[in-house]
Structure formats: structure tokens, C-alpha cells
Short mmCIF file of C-alpha atoms in Angstrom, two decimals:
data_model
loop_
_atom_site.label_atom_id
_atom_site.label_comp_id
_atom_site.label_asym_id
_atom_site.label_seq_id
_atom_site.Cartn_x
_atom_site.Cartn_y
_atom_site.Cartn_z
CA MET A 1 -20.16 -9.29 7.99
CA LYS A 2 -18.37 -12.62 7.57
CA VAL A 3 -14.79 -12.46 6.22
CA SER A 4 -15.61 -15.50 4.02
CA ASP A 5 -18.15 -13.17 2.03
CA PHE A 6 -15.19 -11.61 0.30
CA ASP A 7 -13.78 -14.81 -0.83
CA PHE A 8 -13.03 -15.76 -4.58
CA GLU A 9 -10.75 -18.29 -6.47
CA LEU A 10 -7.57 -16.58 -7.44
CA PRO A 11 -5.35 -18.92 -9.68
CA ASN A 12 -1.70 -18.50 -8.49
CA GLU A 13 -0.57 -17.54 -12.24
CA ARG A 14 -2.89 -14.49 -11.97
CA ILE A 15 -0.42 -12.81 -9.54
CA ALA A 16 1.93 -10.69 -11.65
CA LEU A 17 5.67 -10.98 -10.65
CA ARG A 18 6.80 -8.22 -12.73
CA PRO A 19 5.09 -5.03 -14.17
CA VAL A 20 4.34 -4.40 -17.78
CA SER A 21 6.47 -1.94 -19.74
CA PRO A 22 5.56 0.74 -20.32
CA ARG A 23 3.87 1.30 -16.97
CA ASP A 24 0.69 2.74 -18.58
CA SER A 25 0.33 -0.39 -20.98
CA ALA A 26 -1.35 -2.30 -18.33
CA ARG A 27 -5.08 -3.10 -18.57
CA LEU A 28 -7.55 -1.13 -16.87
CA LEU A 29 -11.11 -2.47 -16.09
CA VAL A 30 -13.71 0.13 -15.89
CA VAL A 31 -16.64 -0.51 -13.56
CA ARG A 32 -19.67 1.67 -13.57
CA PRO A 33 -22.81 0.94 -11.44
CA GLY A 34 -25.55 -0.83 -13.44
CA GLN A 35 -23.29 -0.72 -16.74
CA ALA A 36 -21.42 -3.32 -18.64
CA LEU A 37 -17.70 -3.78 -17.75
CA GLU A 38 -15.28 -1.90 -20.03
CA ASP A 39 -12.06 -3.30 -21.07
CA ARG A 40 -9.57 -0.48 -21.41
CA ILE A 41 -5.76 0.49 -21.11
CA VAL A 42 -4.34 2.79 -18.51
CA ARG A 43 -2.95 5.12 -20.97
CA GLU A 44 -6.74 5.84 -21.98
CA LEU A 45 -7.50 6.93 -18.49
CA PRO A 46 -7.66 10.93 -19.91
CA ASP A 47 -10.54 9.65 -22.05
CA LEU A 48 -12.39 8.33 -19.17
CA LEU A 49 -12.13 11.67 -17.07
CA GLU A 50 -13.63 15.18 -17.43
CA PRO A 51 -12.11 18.57 -17.50
CA GLY A 52 -12.41 19.46 -14.20
CA ASP A 53 -12.00 16.29 -12.36
CA ALA A 54 -9.05 15.85 -9.81
CA LEU A 55 -6.62 13.01 -9.37
CA VAL A 56 -5.28 12.30 -6.04
CA PHE A 57 -1.76 10.63 -5.50
CA ASN A 58 -0.24 9.32 -2.64
CA ASP A 59 3.53 10.87 -2.79
CA THR A 60 5.22 8.37 -0.19
CA ARG A 61 8.39 7.04 -1.05
CA VAL A 62 8.95 3.22 -0.32
CA ILE A 63 12.07 2.31 1.84
CA PRO A 64 14.15 -0.82 1.84
CA ALA A 65 12.21 -1.94 5.16
CA ARG A 66 13.12 -5.68 5.23
CA LEU A 67 16.17 -6.21 7.58
CA SER A 68 18.07 -9.46 8.41
CA GLY A 69 20.12 -9.87 11.27
CA GLU A 70 20.88 -11.78 14.73
CA ARG A 71 19.22 -11.67 18.07
CA HIS A 72 21.68 -11.65 20.61
CA ARG A 73 21.00 -12.59 24.31
CA GLU A 74 23.31 -13.07 27.31
CA ASP A 75 24.66 -16.55 27.55
CA LEU A 76 22.56 -17.70 24.53
CA PRO A 77 23.91 -18.39 20.97
CA PRO A 78 22.66 -15.99 18.30
CA VAL A 79 19.42 -16.47 16.49
CA ARG A 80 18.79 -15.56 12.73
CA VAL A 81 15.77 -13.01 12.74
CA GLU A 82 13.98 -10.75 10.39
CA ALA A 83 12.18 -7.54 10.62
CA THR A 84 10.00 -5.85 8.36
CA LEU A 85 9.49 -2.15 9.65
CA HIS A 86 6.21 -0.79 10.01
CA GLN A 87 5.85 2.80 11.40
CA ARG A 88 8.46 5.34 12.53
CA THR A 89 7.92 6.11 16.19
CA ASP A 90 10.76 8.65 16.94
CA PRO A 91 14.07 9.71 15.44
CA ALA A 92 15.72 6.33 16.66
CA GLY A 93 12.68 4.24 16.89
CA TRP A 94 10.58 1.95 14.60
CA SER A 95 7.76 -0.66 15.16
CA ALA A 96 8.32 -3.59 13.50
CA PHE A 97 6.94 -7.03 12.74
CA MET A 98 9.88 -9.85 13.43
CA LYS A 99 9.91 -13.32 12.58
CA PRO A 100 10.39 -15.56 14.54
CA GLY A 101 8.34 -13.41 17.01
CA LYS A 102 8.35 -15.97 19.78
CA ARG A 103 12.36 -15.69 19.93
CA ILE A 104 11.85 -11.90 20.73
CA ARG A 105 11.67 -10.20 24.17
CA ALA A 106 12.17 -6.92 25.41
CA GLY A 107 15.93 -6.10 26.00
CA ASP A 108 17.24 -8.40 23.42
CA ARG A 109 19.93 -6.82 21.22
CA ILE A 110 19.58 -7.23 17.35
CA ARG A 111 22.36 -6.73 14.75
CA PHE A 112 21.14 -6.21 11.27
CA SER A 113 23.72 -6.69 8.47
CA ARG A 114 23.65 -6.44 4.65
CA GLY A 115 23.39 -9.91 3.12
CA ASP A 116 24.20 -12.92 5.43
CA GLY A 117 26.34 -11.07 8.10
CA GLY A 118 28.03 -8.00 6.90
CA ALA A 119 31.61 -8.04 6.09
CA CYS A 120 32.57 -5.00 8.11
CA MET A 121 31.39 -2.63 10.91
CA ALA A 122 29.97 -0.30 8.18
CA ASP A 123 27.66 -2.95 7.04
CA VAL A 124 25.99 -3.45 10.34
CA LEU A 125 22.78 -1.68 12.17
CA ASP A 126 22.43 -2.26 15.82
CA ALA A 127 19.00 -2.05 17.82
CA THR A 128 17.69 -2.89 21.08
CA VAL A 129 14.04 -4.32 21.54
CA ARG A 130 12.25 -1.82 23.69
CA ALA A 131 9.22 -3.67 23.98
CA LYS A 132 6.84 -6.40 22.50
CA GLY A 133 3.01 -5.65 21.74
CA GLU A 134 0.34 -8.02 21.73
CA ASP A 135 -0.37 -7.02 18.35
CA GLY A 136 2.47 -8.63 16.80
CA LEU A 137 4.68 -5.34 16.79
CA VAL A 138 8.11 -5.33 18.28
CA GLU A 139 9.41 -1.68 19.27
CA LEU A 140 12.91 -1.22 18.32
CA ALA A 141 15.36 1.44 19.54
CA PHE A 142 18.30 1.83 17.09
CA ASP A 143 21.80 2.97 18.11
CA LEU A 144 21.57 5.39 15.13
CA SER A 145 18.94 8.19 14.59
CA GLY A 146 17.52 10.72 12.20
CA PRO A 147 19.33 10.91 8.64
CA ALA A 148 22.06 8.65 9.89
CA LEU A 149 19.50 5.69 10.53
CA ASP A 150 17.93 6.58 7.43
CA ASP A 151 21.08 6.17 5.34
CA ALA A 152 21.94 2.68 7.47
CA ILE A 153 18.48 1.41 6.58
CA ARG A 154 19.04 2.18 2.93
CA ALA A 155 22.35 0.43 3.19
CA ALA A 156 21.34 -2.56 4.87
CA GLY A 157 17.76 -3.25 3.84
CA ILE A 158 15.97 -4.71 0.80
CA MET A 159 12.75 -3.79 -0.73
CA PRO A 160 9.62 -5.26 1.28
CA LEU A 161 8.08 -7.11 -1.93
CA PRO A 162 4.63 -8.55 -0.89
CA PRO A 163 4.69 -12.01 0.20
CA TYR A 164 2.94 -13.20 -2.77
CA ILE A 165 5.83 -12.27 -4.90
CA ALA A 166 8.61 -12.79 -2.60
CA ALA A 167 7.60 -16.54 -2.34
CA GLN A 168 8.17 -17.10 -5.77
CA ARG A 169 11.24 -15.14 -6.64
CA PRO A 170 13.62 -12.87 -4.74
CA GLU A 171 13.95 -9.09 -4.82
CA ASP A 172 16.62 -7.53 -7.07
CA ASP A 173 18.06 -4.19 -8.40
CA GLN A 174 15.18 -3.95 -10.66
CA ASP A 175 12.50 -3.80 -7.98
CA ARG A 176 14.05 -0.63 -6.68
CA GLN A 177 12.80 1.11 -9.68
CA ASP A 178 9.69 -0.96 -10.26
CA TYR A 179 8.38 -0.68 -6.77
CA GLN A 180 8.50 3.17 -6.65
CA THR A 181 6.02 5.84 -8.26
CA VAL A 182 7.03 8.60 -10.51
CA PHE A 183 5.81 10.86 -8.00
CA ALA A 184 7.41 9.41 -4.84
CA THR A 185 8.66 12.28 -2.72
CA HIS A 186 8.73 11.58 1.00
CA ASP A 187 10.47 8.58 2.69
CA GLY A 188 8.26 6.29 4.84
CA SER A 189 6.36 3.57 3.27
CA VAL A 190 7.01 -0.28 3.68
CA ALA A 191 4.78 -0.98 0.74
CA ALA A 192 4.23 1.02 -2.54
CA PRO A 193 0.71 2.69 -3.27
CA THR A 194 0.66 0.35 -6.27
CA ALA A 195 -2.20 1.94 -8.23
CA GLY A 196 0.46 4.93 -8.86
CA LEU A 197 2.90 2.57 -10.17
CA HIS A 198 0.88 2.73 -13.73
CA PHE A 199 1.58 6.72 -14.23
CA THR A 200 4.44 7.83 -16.54
CA PRO A 201 5.29 11.39 -17.07
CA GLU A 202 3.77 11.29 -20.70
CA LEU A 203 0.46 10.22 -19.15
CA LEU A 204 0.47 13.06 -16.32
CA GLU A 205 1.44 15.51 -19.52
CA ARG A 206 -2.05 14.13 -21.11
CA LEU A 207 -4.23 14.20 -18.08
CA ALA A 208 -3.08 18.00 -17.56
CA ALA A 209 -4.08 18.63 -21.39
CA ARG A 210 -7.29 17.05 -20.67
CA GLY A 211 -7.89 19.33 -17.82
CA VAL A 212 -7.61 17.11 -14.96
CA SER A 213 -5.97 18.44 -12.18
CA THR A 214 -3.43 16.16 -9.92
CA HIS A 215 -3.05 16.70 -6.26
CA ALA A 216 -0.68 14.82 -3.60
CA VAL A 217 -1.55 13.48 -0.21
CA THR A 218 0.92 11.54 1.91
CA LEU A 219 0.33 8.33 3.62
CA HIS A 220 3.10 6.11 4.90
CA VAL A 221 1.86 2.60 4.08
CA GLY A 222 2.85 0.23 7.07
CA ALA A 223 3.58 -3.71 6.99
CA GLY A 224 0.20 -4.35 8.08
CA THR A 225 -1.22 -4.12 4.69
CA PHE A 226 0.63 -7.55 4.06
CA LEU A 227 -1.14 -9.30 6.92
CA PRO A 228 -4.03 -11.50 6.33
CA VAL A 229 -7.64 -10.99 8.14
CA LYS A 230 -7.60 -13.81 10.79
CA ALA A 231 -11.00 -12.69 12.27
CA ASP A 232 -14.26 -14.63 11.01
CA ASP A 233 -16.30 -11.23 11.23
CA THR A 234 -15.07 -8.08 9.70
CA ALA A 235 -16.24 -6.40 12.98
CA ASP A 236 -13.42 -8.57 14.92
CA HIS A 237 -10.63 -7.14 12.80
CA ARG A 238 -8.33 -4.28 13.61
CA MET A 239 -6.21 -2.32 11.23
CA HIS A 240 -2.80 -1.01 12.40
CA SER A 241 -2.52 2.69 12.19
CA GLU A 242 -0.59 4.49 9.32
CA TRP A 243 0.55 7.96 9.53
CA GLY A 244 -1.06 10.58 6.85
CA GLU A 245 -0.93 14.09 5.95
CA VAL A 246 -3.27 16.41 3.86
CA SER A 247 -2.04 19.67 3.42
CA ALA A 248 -4.31 22.59 3.95
CA ALA A 249 -3.66 23.80 0.44
CA THR A 250 -4.50 20.13 -0.77
CA ALA A 251 -7.94 20.15 1.18
CA GLU A 252 -8.71 23.70 0.11
CA ALA A 253 -8.19 22.76 -3.79
CA LEU A 254 -10.14 19.67 -3.52
CA ASN A 255 -13.28 21.36 -1.88
CA ALA A 256 -12.97 23.68 -4.75
CA VAL A 257 -12.99 21.03 -7.44
CA ARG A 258 -16.24 19.38 -5.77
CA ALA A 259 -17.98 22.73 -5.57
CA SER A 260 -17.25 23.38 -9.04
CA GLY A 261 -18.95 20.01 -10.02
CA GLY A 262 -15.68 18.45 -10.52
CA ARG A 263 -15.06 14.77 -9.27
CA VAL A 264 -12.53 13.45 -6.86
CA VAL A 265 -10.89 10.47 -8.29
CA CYS A 266 -8.37 8.81 -5.76
CA VAL A 267 -5.19 6.72 -7.23
CA GLY A 268 -5.24 4.00 -4.87
CA THR A 269 -6.79 2.95 -1.71
CA THR A 270 -4.37 4.56 0.37
CA SER A 271 -5.25 8.22 -0.83
CA LEU A 272 -8.84 7.26 -0.34
CA ARG A 273 -8.50 6.08 3.05
CA LEU A 274 -6.73 9.11 4.01
CA LEU A 275 -8.99 11.60 2.33
CA GLU A 276 -11.97 9.75 4.15
CA SER A 277 -10.14 10.16 7.37
CA ALA A 278 -9.88 13.81 6.84
CA THR A 279 -13.58 14.54 5.84
CA GLY A 280 -16.07 15.43 8.08
CA ALA A 281 -19.84 14.47 8.17
CA ASP A 282 -20.67 17.56 5.83
CA GLY A 283 -18.43 16.30 3.47
CA VAL A 284 -15.81 19.11 3.90
CA ILE A 285 -12.14 18.01 3.60
CA GLN A 286 -10.22 19.33 6.27
CA PRO A 287 -6.21 19.31 6.83
CA PHE A 288 -5.03 16.13 8.43
CA HIS A 289 -1.85 15.36 10.11
CA GLY A 290 -1.35 12.30 12.23
CA ASP A 291 -2.44 8.50 12.20
CA THR A 292 -5.45 6.83 10.90
CA ALA A 293 -6.47 3.31 11.27
CA ILE A 294 -9.93 3.60 9.46
CA PHE A 295 -11.26 0.04 8.03
CA ILE A 296 -14.05 0.42 5.37
CA THR A 297 -16.46 -2.31 4.90
CA PRO A 298 -19.75 -2.42 3.23
CA GLY A 299 -22.03 -0.09 4.73
CA TYR A 300 -19.60 2.59 4.97
CA ARG A 301 -21.02 6.03 3.63
CA PHE A 302 -18.20 7.91 1.53
CA ARG A 303 -17.84 11.50 1.95
CA ALA A 304 -14.98 12.73 -0.46
CA VAL A 305 -14.27 10.37 -3.20
CA ASP A 306 -16.33 9.99 -6.22
CA ALA A 307 -14.01 7.27 -8.21
CA LEU A 308 -10.96 5.17 -7.40
CA MET A 309 -8.42 3.88 -9.67
CA THR A 310 -6.98 0.72 -7.89
CA ASN A 311 -5.14 -2.80 -8.58
CA PHE A 312 -6.65 -5.91 -8.13
CA HIS A 313 -6.44 -7.23 -4.55
CA LEU A 314 -6.32 -10.65 -3.09
CA PRO A 315 -9.26 -12.67 -1.79
CA ARG A 316 -10.57 -11.93 1.76
CA SER A 317 -8.19 -8.85 2.05
CA THR A 318 -9.25 -5.36 3.67
CA LEU A 319 -8.49 -3.78 0.47
CA PHE A 320 -11.27 -6.04 -1.49
CA MET A 321 -13.71 -5.28 1.38
CA LEU A 322 -12.94 -1.43 0.61
CA VAL A 323 -13.81 -1.66 -2.91
CA SER A 324 -16.80 -3.61 -2.42
CA ALA A 325 -17.99 -1.03 -0.13
CA PHE A 326 -17.07 1.48 -2.80
CA SER A 327 -18.84 -0.23 -5.78
CA GLY A 328 -20.95 -2.92 -4.39
CA LEU A 329 -19.87 -6.41 -3.19
CA GLU A 330 -22.02 -8.24 -6.03
CA GLN A 331 -20.60 -5.86 -8.69
CA MET A 332 -17.09 -6.41 -7.69
CA LYS A 333 -17.49 -10.18 -7.54
CA ALA A 334 -18.68 -9.88 -11.21
CA ALA A 335 -15.72 -7.60 -12.04
CA TYR A 336 -13.22 -9.95 -10.49
CA ASP A 337 -14.69 -13.07 -11.97
CA HIS A 338 -14.45 -11.34 -15.23
CA ALA A 339 -10.67 -10.26 -14.51
CA VAL A 340 -9.93 -13.83 -13.49
CA ALA A 341 -11.45 -15.24 -16.82
CA ASP A 342 -9.98 -12.85 -19.06
CA GLY A 343 -6.31 -12.84 -17.80
CA TYR A 344 -5.83 -9.78 -15.87
CA ARG A 345 -2.66 -9.46 -13.59
CA PHE A 346 -3.30 -9.17 -10.03
CA TYR A 347 -1.76 -7.41 -6.97
CA SER A 348 1.30 -5.03 -6.68
CA TYR A 349 2.62 -5.64 -10.35
CA GLY A 350 -0.71 -6.04 -11.75
CA ASP A 351 -3.45 -4.36 -13.83
CA GLY A 352 -5.51 -1.84 -12.72
CA SER A 353 -9.28 -0.87 -12.40
CA LEU A 354 -11.38 2.28 -12.46
CA LEU A 355 -14.36 2.08 -10.22
CA PHE A 356 -17.22 4.51 -10.05
CA ARG A 357 -18.86 4.82 -6.70
CA ALA A 358 -22.13 3.01 -6.28
#
């Protein structure tokens, strides 16, 4: 399909710069095949699900993965650079997207620091460029490894807000709270699984009282989620891989839910992509541990997921392609037209939608 098929008009003022408070007071657009759209509120989610349904969350935790520093090369003056970490490759290694990428080559030394230079050696973090790939990714080997590297990244890095927000305001301390879900457990993402940002402990208690079970999977979201689709045809676009895990216990529990007539409801496109990667052609969810680069566009046959709660996505994005595959392109264009006209807030800090599979 043509990428232009997934274009729509999105006024800049529809992109939310801060979340609403409390989190579950965000709006929720319910999209059912062949039925009228419903304007609801996230806290009404228990009324929209049935006892025996299962919610699947992504329990990844966002790390402050945007680093600023200087490139050092023999006999040349330092050059300011910025890295957005993408995926852990080993205890001392990360792949990253770097700007300006043309100034980087294998063997370069990079000194990252807090703020605009770092006042003392405790504030700096050094790395060597191992390699530079054709896909825009740079392989970094840090001088620290393991937990010591994790601590240094937390000290030197800032939260990697999506460019659509970062272009309009700087990151601040409030984002360290706002850009993290209540069930974030495992460090590793450079972007939040944003549908999960709407949940509060009180909402989770009401879902449990309704008889809706909750289950966790882990997908560490990479910086590739921020990249625009540059191809003209979806067949020519390649996703960057991300690491995920579905435990044997979670796979068994979700298979039991489906066998008993319950629905699997993914909170976010990340948990959906991971479950679909873990599910065989027979519809059985298997334990999964490894990388996935699944790219879902219209025509894809869903195997595991019956409903999807997700935020509103940007034009021509892989995420709008995914929801169009899930609920139908024309249905989603109509839903997004309604959302724009009715003042719904888009993207990471925006409102949500509850989509039932076409």
C-alpha cells in the first residue's frame, strides 16, 4: 500500500504537551465495527469490558536515554553531538541514533556529560564508536558496563520526549513522572508504552472488581518508534528490531482466557506487536524471548488480540497503519476525523481509544 493512504490532516494544536490529571480522566473513543463511535472516559473502561476479559500491559520502564556530548577525534576540534539510545547490545554496548550522523565514524571517542559540559569527572560518560550502520544506527561501546553504566546513563541522560513535544518545550522533572506508567518495572525503553499512561491504581482496582484480569509482557521500545516512514510504499519500509519477552506463565494464562471465551485486550501497540510475534498460526500464544521487528499493515491476519486500547497516532506513521489493519482503514479515518473535529488530544500525552477488531 502507498504510505500516502495513511495521511490525514492533524492540526498542531491537537498534539498534547502535557497529560491530563488524574490520568484516567482522559477521553476514550470507542470504535466498534459497523457501530456508531462512542465518546467515553478512560475511567469508564471497566464498563466497556466483560468479566473474564484479560488486559495485557507492557511493564517496560523508560530510561533517560537522550545524551548530549562531544565527539573527539585526533587533530580535530571537538564537535557537539547528541545520541538517542535505541537498544542494549551487551553489558557495555548500546546502539543509538546520533546527530549529526555525518560527523560520526568508527573509532571516534564520545564524551557525554550532564548539561552543557559537566563540571566534574563524576558527570561524564565516555564511549567509543564501534561501528556505523547503513540504517542510521551507531554502535557505542561505553567505558562502563552493567549497573555502573545504568547509573551513569540515569545521571547524564534526559527523558527522550517525542520530537513533536520536544520541538515545542524542553523536558523537565515532571516528565520523569508523567512519562512512566504505574506498572513500569524493567528498565530498557527509550519511549513510553503510552496507552499505559492512562492507568491509575484506582482504575486497576475497579478492573479487578469487574473480573478483568491483568497480565504483563515486556517490550523495550526503541528510538525507531520516533522515526518517520521515508518510503513511498509500505512494502519498502523496514522496522528496527526491539527486544521483548512473554513469560511461559503469561502465555499459559492468556491461552486459558481465550479458551474460556474471554477476550485478550492489549494496552498499547507494543504489547499487541509482541503478542502477535509470540503467537503461532494455530492461534496459540507461545513463550517468547528475543527481538521482534513485526510490521503490521492492512491485510495482516491477527492471531491473538481481540481489542486494543491505544492513543491517537500521527499521520503516515507505522502505528496508524497498525490500527488501520486492526479496525479497518476507512473506519479509522472516520474515527480520526471525529477525534480531530471533537478536540481529542493526540500522541504520547493525549487521549485514548478502545478499538475492537474488525
